[in-house]
Tab-separated table of C-alpha atoms and ligand atoms in Angstrom:
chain	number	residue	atom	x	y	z
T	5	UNK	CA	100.612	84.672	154.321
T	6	UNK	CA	97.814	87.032	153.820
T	7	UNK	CA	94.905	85.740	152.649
T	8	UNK	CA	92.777	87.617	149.857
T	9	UNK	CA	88.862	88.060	151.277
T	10	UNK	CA	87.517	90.830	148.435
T	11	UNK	CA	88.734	91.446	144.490
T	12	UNK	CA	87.360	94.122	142.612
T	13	UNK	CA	87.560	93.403	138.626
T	14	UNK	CA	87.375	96.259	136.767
T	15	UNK	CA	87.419	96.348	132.379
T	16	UNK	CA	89.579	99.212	130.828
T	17	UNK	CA	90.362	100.975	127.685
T	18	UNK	CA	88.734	99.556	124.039
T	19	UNK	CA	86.574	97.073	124.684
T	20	UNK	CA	87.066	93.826	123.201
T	21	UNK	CA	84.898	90.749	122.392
T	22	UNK	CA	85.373	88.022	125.421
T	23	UNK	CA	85.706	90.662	128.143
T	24	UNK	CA	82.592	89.772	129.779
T	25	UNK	CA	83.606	86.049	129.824
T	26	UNK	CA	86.566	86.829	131.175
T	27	UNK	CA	84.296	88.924	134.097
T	28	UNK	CA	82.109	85.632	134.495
T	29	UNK	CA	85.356	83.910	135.007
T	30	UNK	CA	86.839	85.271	137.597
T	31	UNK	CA	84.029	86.261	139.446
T	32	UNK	CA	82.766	82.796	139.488
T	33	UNK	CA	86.285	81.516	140.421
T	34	UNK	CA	87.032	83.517	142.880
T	35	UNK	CA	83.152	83.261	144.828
T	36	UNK	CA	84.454	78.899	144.470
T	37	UNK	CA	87.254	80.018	146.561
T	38	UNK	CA	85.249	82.236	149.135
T	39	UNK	CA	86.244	85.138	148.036
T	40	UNK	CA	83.969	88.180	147.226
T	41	UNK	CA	83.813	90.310	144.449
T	42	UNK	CA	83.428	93.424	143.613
T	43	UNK	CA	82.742	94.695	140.150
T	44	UNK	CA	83.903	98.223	138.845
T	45	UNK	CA	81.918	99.834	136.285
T	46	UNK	CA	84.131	102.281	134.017
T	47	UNK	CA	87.563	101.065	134.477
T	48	UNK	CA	90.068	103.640	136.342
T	49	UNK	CA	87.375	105.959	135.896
T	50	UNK	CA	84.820	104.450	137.584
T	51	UNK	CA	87.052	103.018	140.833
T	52	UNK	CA	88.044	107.227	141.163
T	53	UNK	CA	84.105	107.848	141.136
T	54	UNK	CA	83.636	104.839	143.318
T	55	UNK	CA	80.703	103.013	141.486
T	56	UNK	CA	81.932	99.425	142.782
T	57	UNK	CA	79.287	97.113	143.774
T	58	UNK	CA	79.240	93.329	144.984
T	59	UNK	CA	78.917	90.877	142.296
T	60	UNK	CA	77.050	87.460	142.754
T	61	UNK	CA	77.473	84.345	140.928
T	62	UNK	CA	74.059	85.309	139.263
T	63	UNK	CA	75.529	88.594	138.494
T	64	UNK	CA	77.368	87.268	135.200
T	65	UNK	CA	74.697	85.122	134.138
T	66	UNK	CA	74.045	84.786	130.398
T	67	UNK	CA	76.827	87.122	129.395
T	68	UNK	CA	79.448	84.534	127.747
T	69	UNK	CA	78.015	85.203	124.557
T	70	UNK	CA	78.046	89.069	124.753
T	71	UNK	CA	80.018	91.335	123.093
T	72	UNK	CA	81.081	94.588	125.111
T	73	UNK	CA	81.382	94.658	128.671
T	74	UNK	CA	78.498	94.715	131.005
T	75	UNK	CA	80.745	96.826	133.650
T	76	UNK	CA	81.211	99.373	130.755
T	77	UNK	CA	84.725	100.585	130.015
T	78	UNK	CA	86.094	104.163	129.783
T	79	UNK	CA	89.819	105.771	129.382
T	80	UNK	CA	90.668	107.705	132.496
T	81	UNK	CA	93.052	110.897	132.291
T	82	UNK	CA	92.509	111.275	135.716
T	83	UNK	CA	93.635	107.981	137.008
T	84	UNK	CA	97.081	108.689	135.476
T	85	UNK	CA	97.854	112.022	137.982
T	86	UNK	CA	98.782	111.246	141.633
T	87	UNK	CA	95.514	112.808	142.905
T	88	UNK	CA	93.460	110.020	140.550
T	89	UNK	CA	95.384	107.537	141.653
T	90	UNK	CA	94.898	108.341	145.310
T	91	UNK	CA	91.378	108.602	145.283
T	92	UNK	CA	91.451	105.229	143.889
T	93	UNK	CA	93.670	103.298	146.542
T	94	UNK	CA	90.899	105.398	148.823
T	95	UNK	CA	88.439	103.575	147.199
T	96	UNK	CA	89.804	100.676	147.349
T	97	UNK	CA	90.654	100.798	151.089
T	98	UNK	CA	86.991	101.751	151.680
T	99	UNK	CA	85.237	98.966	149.819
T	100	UNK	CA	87.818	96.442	151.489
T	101	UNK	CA	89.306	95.028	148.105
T	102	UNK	CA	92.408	93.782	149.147
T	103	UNK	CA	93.399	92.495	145.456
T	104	UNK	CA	92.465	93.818	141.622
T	105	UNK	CA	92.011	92.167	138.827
T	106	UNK	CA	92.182	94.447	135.731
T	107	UNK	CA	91.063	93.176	132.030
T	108	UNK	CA	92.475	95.705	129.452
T	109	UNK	CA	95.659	96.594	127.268
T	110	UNK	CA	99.015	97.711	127.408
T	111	UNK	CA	97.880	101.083	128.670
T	112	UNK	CA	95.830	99.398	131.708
T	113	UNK	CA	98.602	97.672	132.565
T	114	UNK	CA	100.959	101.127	132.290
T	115	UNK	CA	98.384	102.386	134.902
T	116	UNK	CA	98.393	99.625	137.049
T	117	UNK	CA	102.084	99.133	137.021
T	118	UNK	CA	102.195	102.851	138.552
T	119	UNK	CA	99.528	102.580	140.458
T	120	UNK	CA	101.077	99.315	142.356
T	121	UNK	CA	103.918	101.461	142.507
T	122	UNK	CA	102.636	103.708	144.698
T	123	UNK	CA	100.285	101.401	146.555
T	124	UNK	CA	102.346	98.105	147.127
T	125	UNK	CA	99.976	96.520	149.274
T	126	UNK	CA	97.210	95.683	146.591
T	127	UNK	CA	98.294	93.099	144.407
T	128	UNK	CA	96.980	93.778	140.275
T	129	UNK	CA	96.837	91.053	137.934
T	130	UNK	CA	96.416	91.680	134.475
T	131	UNK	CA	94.200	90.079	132.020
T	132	UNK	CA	94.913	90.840	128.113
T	133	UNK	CA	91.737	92.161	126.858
T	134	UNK	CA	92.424	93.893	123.594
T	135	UNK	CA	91.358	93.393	119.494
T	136	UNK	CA	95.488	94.175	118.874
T	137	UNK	CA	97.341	91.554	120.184
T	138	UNK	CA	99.641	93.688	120.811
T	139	UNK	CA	100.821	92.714	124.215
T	140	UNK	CA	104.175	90.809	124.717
T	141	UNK	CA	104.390	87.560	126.207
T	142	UNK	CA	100.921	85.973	125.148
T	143	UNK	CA	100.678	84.155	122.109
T	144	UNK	CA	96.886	85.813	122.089
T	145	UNK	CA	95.288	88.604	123.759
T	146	UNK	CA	90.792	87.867	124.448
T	147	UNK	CA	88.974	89.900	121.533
T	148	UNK	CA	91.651	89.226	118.875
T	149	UNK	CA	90.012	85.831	117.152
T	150	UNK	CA	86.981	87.598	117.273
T	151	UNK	CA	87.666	90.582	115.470
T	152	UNK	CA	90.100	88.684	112.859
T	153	UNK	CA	86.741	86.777	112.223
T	154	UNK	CA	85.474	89.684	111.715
T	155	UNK	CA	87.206	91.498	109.348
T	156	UNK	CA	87.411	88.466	106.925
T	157	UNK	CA	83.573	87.912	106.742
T	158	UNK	CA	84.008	91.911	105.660
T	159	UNK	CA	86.702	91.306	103.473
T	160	UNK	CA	84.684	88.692	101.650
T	161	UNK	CA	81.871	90.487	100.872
T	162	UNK	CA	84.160	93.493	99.654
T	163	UNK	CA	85.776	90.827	97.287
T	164	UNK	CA	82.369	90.462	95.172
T	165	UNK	CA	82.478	94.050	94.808
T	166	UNK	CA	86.471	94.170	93.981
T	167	UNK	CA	85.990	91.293	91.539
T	168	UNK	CA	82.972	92.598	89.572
T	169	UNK	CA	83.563	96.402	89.049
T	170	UNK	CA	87.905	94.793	88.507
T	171	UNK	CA	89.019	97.393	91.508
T	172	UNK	CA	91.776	97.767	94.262
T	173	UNK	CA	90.292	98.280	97.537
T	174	UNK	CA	92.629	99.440	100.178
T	175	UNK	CA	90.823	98.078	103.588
T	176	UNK	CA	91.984	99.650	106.624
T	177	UNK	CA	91.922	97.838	109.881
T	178	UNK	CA	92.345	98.602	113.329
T	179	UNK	CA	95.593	97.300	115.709
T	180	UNK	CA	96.837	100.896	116.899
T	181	UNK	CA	100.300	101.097	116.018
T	182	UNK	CA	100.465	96.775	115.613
T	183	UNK	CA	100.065	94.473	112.067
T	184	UNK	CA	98.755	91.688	113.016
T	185	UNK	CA	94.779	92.040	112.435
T	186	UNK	CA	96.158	93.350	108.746
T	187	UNK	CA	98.747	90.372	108.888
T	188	UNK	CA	96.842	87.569	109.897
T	189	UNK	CA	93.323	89.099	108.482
T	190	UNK	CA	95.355	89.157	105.017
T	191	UNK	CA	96.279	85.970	104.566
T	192	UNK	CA	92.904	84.258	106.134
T	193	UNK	CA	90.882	86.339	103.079
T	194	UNK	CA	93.783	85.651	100.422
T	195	UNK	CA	94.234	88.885	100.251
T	196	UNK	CA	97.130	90.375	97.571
T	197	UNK	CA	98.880	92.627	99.972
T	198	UNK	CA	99.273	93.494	103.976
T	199	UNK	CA	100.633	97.120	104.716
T	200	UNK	CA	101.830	97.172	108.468
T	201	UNK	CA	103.971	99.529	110.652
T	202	UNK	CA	106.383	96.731	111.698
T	203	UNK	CA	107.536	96.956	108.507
T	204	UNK	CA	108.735	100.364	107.149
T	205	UNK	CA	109.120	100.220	103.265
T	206	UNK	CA	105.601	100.650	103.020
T	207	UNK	CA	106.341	102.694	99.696
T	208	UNK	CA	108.616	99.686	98.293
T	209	UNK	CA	105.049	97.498	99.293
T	210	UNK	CA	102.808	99.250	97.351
T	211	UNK	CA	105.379	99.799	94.402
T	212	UNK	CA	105.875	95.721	94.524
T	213	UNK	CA	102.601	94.976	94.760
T	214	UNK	CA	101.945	97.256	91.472
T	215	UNK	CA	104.488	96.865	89.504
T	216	UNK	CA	105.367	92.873	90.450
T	217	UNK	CA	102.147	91.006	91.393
T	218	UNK	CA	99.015	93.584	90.932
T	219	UNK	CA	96.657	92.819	87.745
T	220	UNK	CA	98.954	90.197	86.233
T	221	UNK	CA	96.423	87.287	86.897
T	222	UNK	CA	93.614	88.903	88.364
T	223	UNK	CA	92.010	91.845	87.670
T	224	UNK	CA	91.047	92.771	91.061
T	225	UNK	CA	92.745	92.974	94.365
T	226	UNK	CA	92.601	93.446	97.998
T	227	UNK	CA	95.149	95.393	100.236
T	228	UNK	CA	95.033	95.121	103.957
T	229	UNK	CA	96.250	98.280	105.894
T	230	UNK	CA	96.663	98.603	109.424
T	231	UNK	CA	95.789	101.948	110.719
T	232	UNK	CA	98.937	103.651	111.786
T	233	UNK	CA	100.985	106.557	111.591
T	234	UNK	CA	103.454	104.744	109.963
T	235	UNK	CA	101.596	103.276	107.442
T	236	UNK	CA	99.621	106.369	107.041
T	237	UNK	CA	96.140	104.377	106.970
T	238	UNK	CA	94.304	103.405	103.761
T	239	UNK	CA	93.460	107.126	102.858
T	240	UNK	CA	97.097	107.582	103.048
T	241	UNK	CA	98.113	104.731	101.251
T	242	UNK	CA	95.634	105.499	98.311
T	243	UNK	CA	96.848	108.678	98.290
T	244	UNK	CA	100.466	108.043	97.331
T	245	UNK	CA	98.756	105.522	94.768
T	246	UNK	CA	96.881	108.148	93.198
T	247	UNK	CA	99.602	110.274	92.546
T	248	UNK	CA	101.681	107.320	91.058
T	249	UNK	CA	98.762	105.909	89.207
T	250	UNK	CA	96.210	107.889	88.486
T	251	UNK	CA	94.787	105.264	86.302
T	252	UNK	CA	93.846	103.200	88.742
T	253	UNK	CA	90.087	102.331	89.915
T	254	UNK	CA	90.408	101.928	93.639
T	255	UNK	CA	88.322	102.630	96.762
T	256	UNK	CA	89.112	102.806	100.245
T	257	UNK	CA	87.051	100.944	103.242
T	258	UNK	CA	87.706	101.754	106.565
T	259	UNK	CA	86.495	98.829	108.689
T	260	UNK	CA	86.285	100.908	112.389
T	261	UNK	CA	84.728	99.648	115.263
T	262	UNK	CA	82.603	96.720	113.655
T	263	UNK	CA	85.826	94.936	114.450
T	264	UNK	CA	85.223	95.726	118.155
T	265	UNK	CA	81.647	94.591	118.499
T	266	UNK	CA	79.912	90.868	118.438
T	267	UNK	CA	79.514	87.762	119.972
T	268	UNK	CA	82.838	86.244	121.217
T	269	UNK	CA	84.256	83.716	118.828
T	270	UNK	CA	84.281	80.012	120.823
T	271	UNK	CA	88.468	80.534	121.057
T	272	UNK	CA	87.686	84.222	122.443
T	273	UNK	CA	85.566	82.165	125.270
T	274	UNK	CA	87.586	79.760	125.782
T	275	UNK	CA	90.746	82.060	125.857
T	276	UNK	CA	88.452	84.253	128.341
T	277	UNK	CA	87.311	81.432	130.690
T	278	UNK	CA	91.078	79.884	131.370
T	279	UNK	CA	92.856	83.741	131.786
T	280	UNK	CA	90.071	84.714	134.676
T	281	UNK	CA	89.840	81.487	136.452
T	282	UNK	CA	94.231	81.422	136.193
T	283	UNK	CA	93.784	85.640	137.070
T	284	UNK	CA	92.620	83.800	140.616
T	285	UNK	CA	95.047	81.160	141.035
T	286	UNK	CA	97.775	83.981	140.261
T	287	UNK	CA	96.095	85.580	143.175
T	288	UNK	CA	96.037	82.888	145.042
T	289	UNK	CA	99.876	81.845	144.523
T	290	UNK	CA	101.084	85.398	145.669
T	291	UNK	CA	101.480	86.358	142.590
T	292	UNK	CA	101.320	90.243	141.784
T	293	UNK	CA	101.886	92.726	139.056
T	294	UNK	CA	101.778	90.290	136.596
T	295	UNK	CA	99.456	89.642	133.033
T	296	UNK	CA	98.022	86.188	132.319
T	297	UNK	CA	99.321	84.963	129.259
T	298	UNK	CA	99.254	82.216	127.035
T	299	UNK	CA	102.258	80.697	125.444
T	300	UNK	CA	102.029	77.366	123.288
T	301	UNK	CA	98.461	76.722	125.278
T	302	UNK	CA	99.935	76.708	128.357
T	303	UNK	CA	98.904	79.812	130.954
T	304	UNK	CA	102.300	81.790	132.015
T	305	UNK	CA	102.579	84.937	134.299
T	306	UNK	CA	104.075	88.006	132.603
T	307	UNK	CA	105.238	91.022	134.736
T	308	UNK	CA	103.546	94.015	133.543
T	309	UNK	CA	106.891	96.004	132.646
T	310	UNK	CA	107.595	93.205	130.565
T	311	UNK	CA	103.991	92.998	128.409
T	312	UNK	CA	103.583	96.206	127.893
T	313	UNK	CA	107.755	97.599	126.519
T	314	UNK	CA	108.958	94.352	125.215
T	315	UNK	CA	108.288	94.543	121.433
T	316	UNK	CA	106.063	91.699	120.155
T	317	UNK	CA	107.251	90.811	116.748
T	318	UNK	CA	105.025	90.261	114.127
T	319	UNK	CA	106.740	86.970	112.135
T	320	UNK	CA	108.055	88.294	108.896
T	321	UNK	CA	107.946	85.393	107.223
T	322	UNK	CA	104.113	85.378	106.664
T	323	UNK	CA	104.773	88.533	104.205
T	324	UNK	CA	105.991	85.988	102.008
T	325	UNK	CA	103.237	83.823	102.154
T	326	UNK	CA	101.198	86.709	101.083
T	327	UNK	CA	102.899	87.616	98.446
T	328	UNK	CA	103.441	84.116	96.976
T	329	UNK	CA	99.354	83.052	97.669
T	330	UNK	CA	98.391	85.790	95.506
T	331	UNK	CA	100.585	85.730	91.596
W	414	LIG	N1	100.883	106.211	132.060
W	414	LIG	C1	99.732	105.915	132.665
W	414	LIG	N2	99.538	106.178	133.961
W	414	LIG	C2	98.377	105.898	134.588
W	414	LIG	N3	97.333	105.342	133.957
W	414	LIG	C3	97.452	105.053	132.663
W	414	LIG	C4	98.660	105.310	131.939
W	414	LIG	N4	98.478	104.913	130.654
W	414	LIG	C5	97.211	104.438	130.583
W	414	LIG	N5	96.602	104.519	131.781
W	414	LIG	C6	95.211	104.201	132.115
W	414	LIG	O1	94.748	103.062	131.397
W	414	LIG	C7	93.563	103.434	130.654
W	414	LIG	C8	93.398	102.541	129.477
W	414	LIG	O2	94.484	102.706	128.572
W	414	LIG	P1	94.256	102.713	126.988
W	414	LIG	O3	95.572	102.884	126.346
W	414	LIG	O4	93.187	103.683	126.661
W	414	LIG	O5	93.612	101.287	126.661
W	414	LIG	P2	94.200	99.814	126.676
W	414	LIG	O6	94.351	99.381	128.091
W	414	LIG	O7	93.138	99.040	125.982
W	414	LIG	O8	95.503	99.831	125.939
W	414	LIG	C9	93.792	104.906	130.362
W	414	LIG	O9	92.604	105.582	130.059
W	414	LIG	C10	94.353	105.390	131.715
W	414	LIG	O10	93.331	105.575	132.660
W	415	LIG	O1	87.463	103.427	120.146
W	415	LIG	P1	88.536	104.450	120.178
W	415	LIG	O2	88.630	105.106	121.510
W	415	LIG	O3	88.424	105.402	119.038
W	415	LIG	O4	89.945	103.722	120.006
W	415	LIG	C1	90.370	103.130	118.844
W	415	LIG	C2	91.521	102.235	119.202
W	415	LIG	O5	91.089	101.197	120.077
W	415	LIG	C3	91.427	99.937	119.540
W	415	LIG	O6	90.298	99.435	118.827
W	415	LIG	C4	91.747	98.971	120.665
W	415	LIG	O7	92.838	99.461	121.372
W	415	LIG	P2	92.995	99.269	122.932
W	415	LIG	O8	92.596	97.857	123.238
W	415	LIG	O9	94.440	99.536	123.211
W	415	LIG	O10	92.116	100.239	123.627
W	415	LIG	C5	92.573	100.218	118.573
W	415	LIG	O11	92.702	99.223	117.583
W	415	LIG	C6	92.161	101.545	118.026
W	415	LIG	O12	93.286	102.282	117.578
W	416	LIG	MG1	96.206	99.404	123.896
């Protein structure tokens, strides 16, 4: 068996709240196990550019509680064309990392799945880093508490604004082209409505929540909206409303990257701290290609293919509970 002497850990795409306890993680598991580390600023970017230095124990001191990534992040075109990728493995070669350890999304994982590919002879191991939880085969992704916290403390202040001026606010939240930060964020601020792209009668929403639930009891309500094409966003969903019901007093917030940013949540560190230190026993069991995931609190290895094109379905169900917390 070949043993693993060097890792480089790299962070990728949108940042996300927990990242740099997952980087204090693995770093300081792997330096238990005697192996070095090397820490790539930039993501794919950055190991193309070569800015990959040796990280000490000391290194990831005092950053559990950080927000962001101290390694910065970035989204590499580059890294996804042959030459890119080549320059990488170079890289890589050079700086002796025999094994990578990649915190990001689905599209990190995309690149490493080519990039292992291509260069079989580095093992990748994934670690779900993202605000969307939109990654098959983990129950939760680091960043995602976090940011859910987030957008209900927002949500709550927007209520004392909904509730004294009587309006509909149409909130718009992040997730890409996945529900559940409008799902889950929904039903943890009592919120009247959740639009999402998993479901497609966004129209028949809106028209239910009007015509059915909306001003019966209350005189004020809140609609989450996950940004989408689908959904067409909180602009687009006010829009349609507009033309429908003009009479309505409404406003639209669009909560952007506040939802990114902030202290990690305690389940963000703790999520953080068990996916790097099981990034390294994945390592260290010959695993390869895989994502760390969680699954009913117990760490599982996903195979990349698998986490980033197997749908993750948002549970219908909780639409439901919406609806019926809110007549
Ligand atoms: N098809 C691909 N081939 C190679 N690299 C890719 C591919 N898709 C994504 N990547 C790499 O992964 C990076 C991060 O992906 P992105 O979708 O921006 O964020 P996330 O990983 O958070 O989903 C991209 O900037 C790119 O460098
Ligand atoms: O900050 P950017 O580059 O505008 O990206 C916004 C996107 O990043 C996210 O915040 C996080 O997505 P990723 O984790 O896939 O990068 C999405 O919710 C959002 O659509
Ligand atoms: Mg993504």
């Amino acid at each position: 068996m070949y043993q693993i002497k060097c890792i480089g850990v790299l962070t990728s795409g949108g940042d996300a709240p927990g990242m740099n306890a997952a980087l204090r993680a693995v770093t300081r598991k792997a330096i238990y196990h005697g192996i070095r580390v090397k820490a790539i600023c930039r993501g794919y970017k950055g190991l193309i550019g070569g800015e990959i230095r040796e990280f000490q124990t000391q290194d990831v001191s005092n950053i559990i509680q950080q927000g962001g990534t101290i390694i910065k992040t970035a989204r590499s075109e580059e890294f996804k064309t042959e030459e890119g990728m080549r320059i990488a493995y170079e890289n890589l070669r050079k700086e002796e990392i025999d094994a990578l350890v990649v915190i990001g999304g689905d599209g990190t994982f995309t690149g490493a799945r080519y990039f292992a590919q291509e260069y079989p002879d580095i093992p990748i191991v994934g670690i779900p880093g993202t605000i969307d939880n939109d990654l098959y085969g983990t129950d939760y992704t680091i960043g995602y508490d976090t940011a859910l916290n987030t957008i209900v403390q927002a949500v709550d202040k927007i209520r004392d604004t909904a509730s004294s001026h009587e309006r509909l606010f149409f909130i718009e939240v992040m997730g890409r082209d996945a529900g559940f930060l409008a799902l889950y964020g929904a039903i943890a601020s009592g919120a009247e409505a959740a639009i999402i792209p998993e479901i497609e009668t966004n129209t028949d929403q809106l028209n239910e929540l009007i015509e059915q639930g909306f001003r019966k009891s209350k005189n004020s309500s809140i609609v989450l909206v996950a940004e989408s094409d689908i959904t067409g966003g909180a602009i687009g969903i006010s829009n349609r409303l507009k033309e429908k019901y003009p009479e309505y007093d409404y406003r639209v917030t669009i909560l952007g990257h506040i939802q990114r940013g902030g202290s990690p949540t305690a389940n963000d560190r703790i999520l953080a701290s068990r996916m790097g230190a099981a990034a390294i026993d994945a390592l260290l069991d010959d695993q390869r290609n895989v994502m760390i995931g969680i699954v009913n609190d117990e760490i599982v290895y996903v195979p990349f293919n698998k986490a980033i094109k197997d749908e993750k379905p948002v549970d219908k169900k909780l639409m439901d509970i919406i609806r019926i917390l809110s007549i």
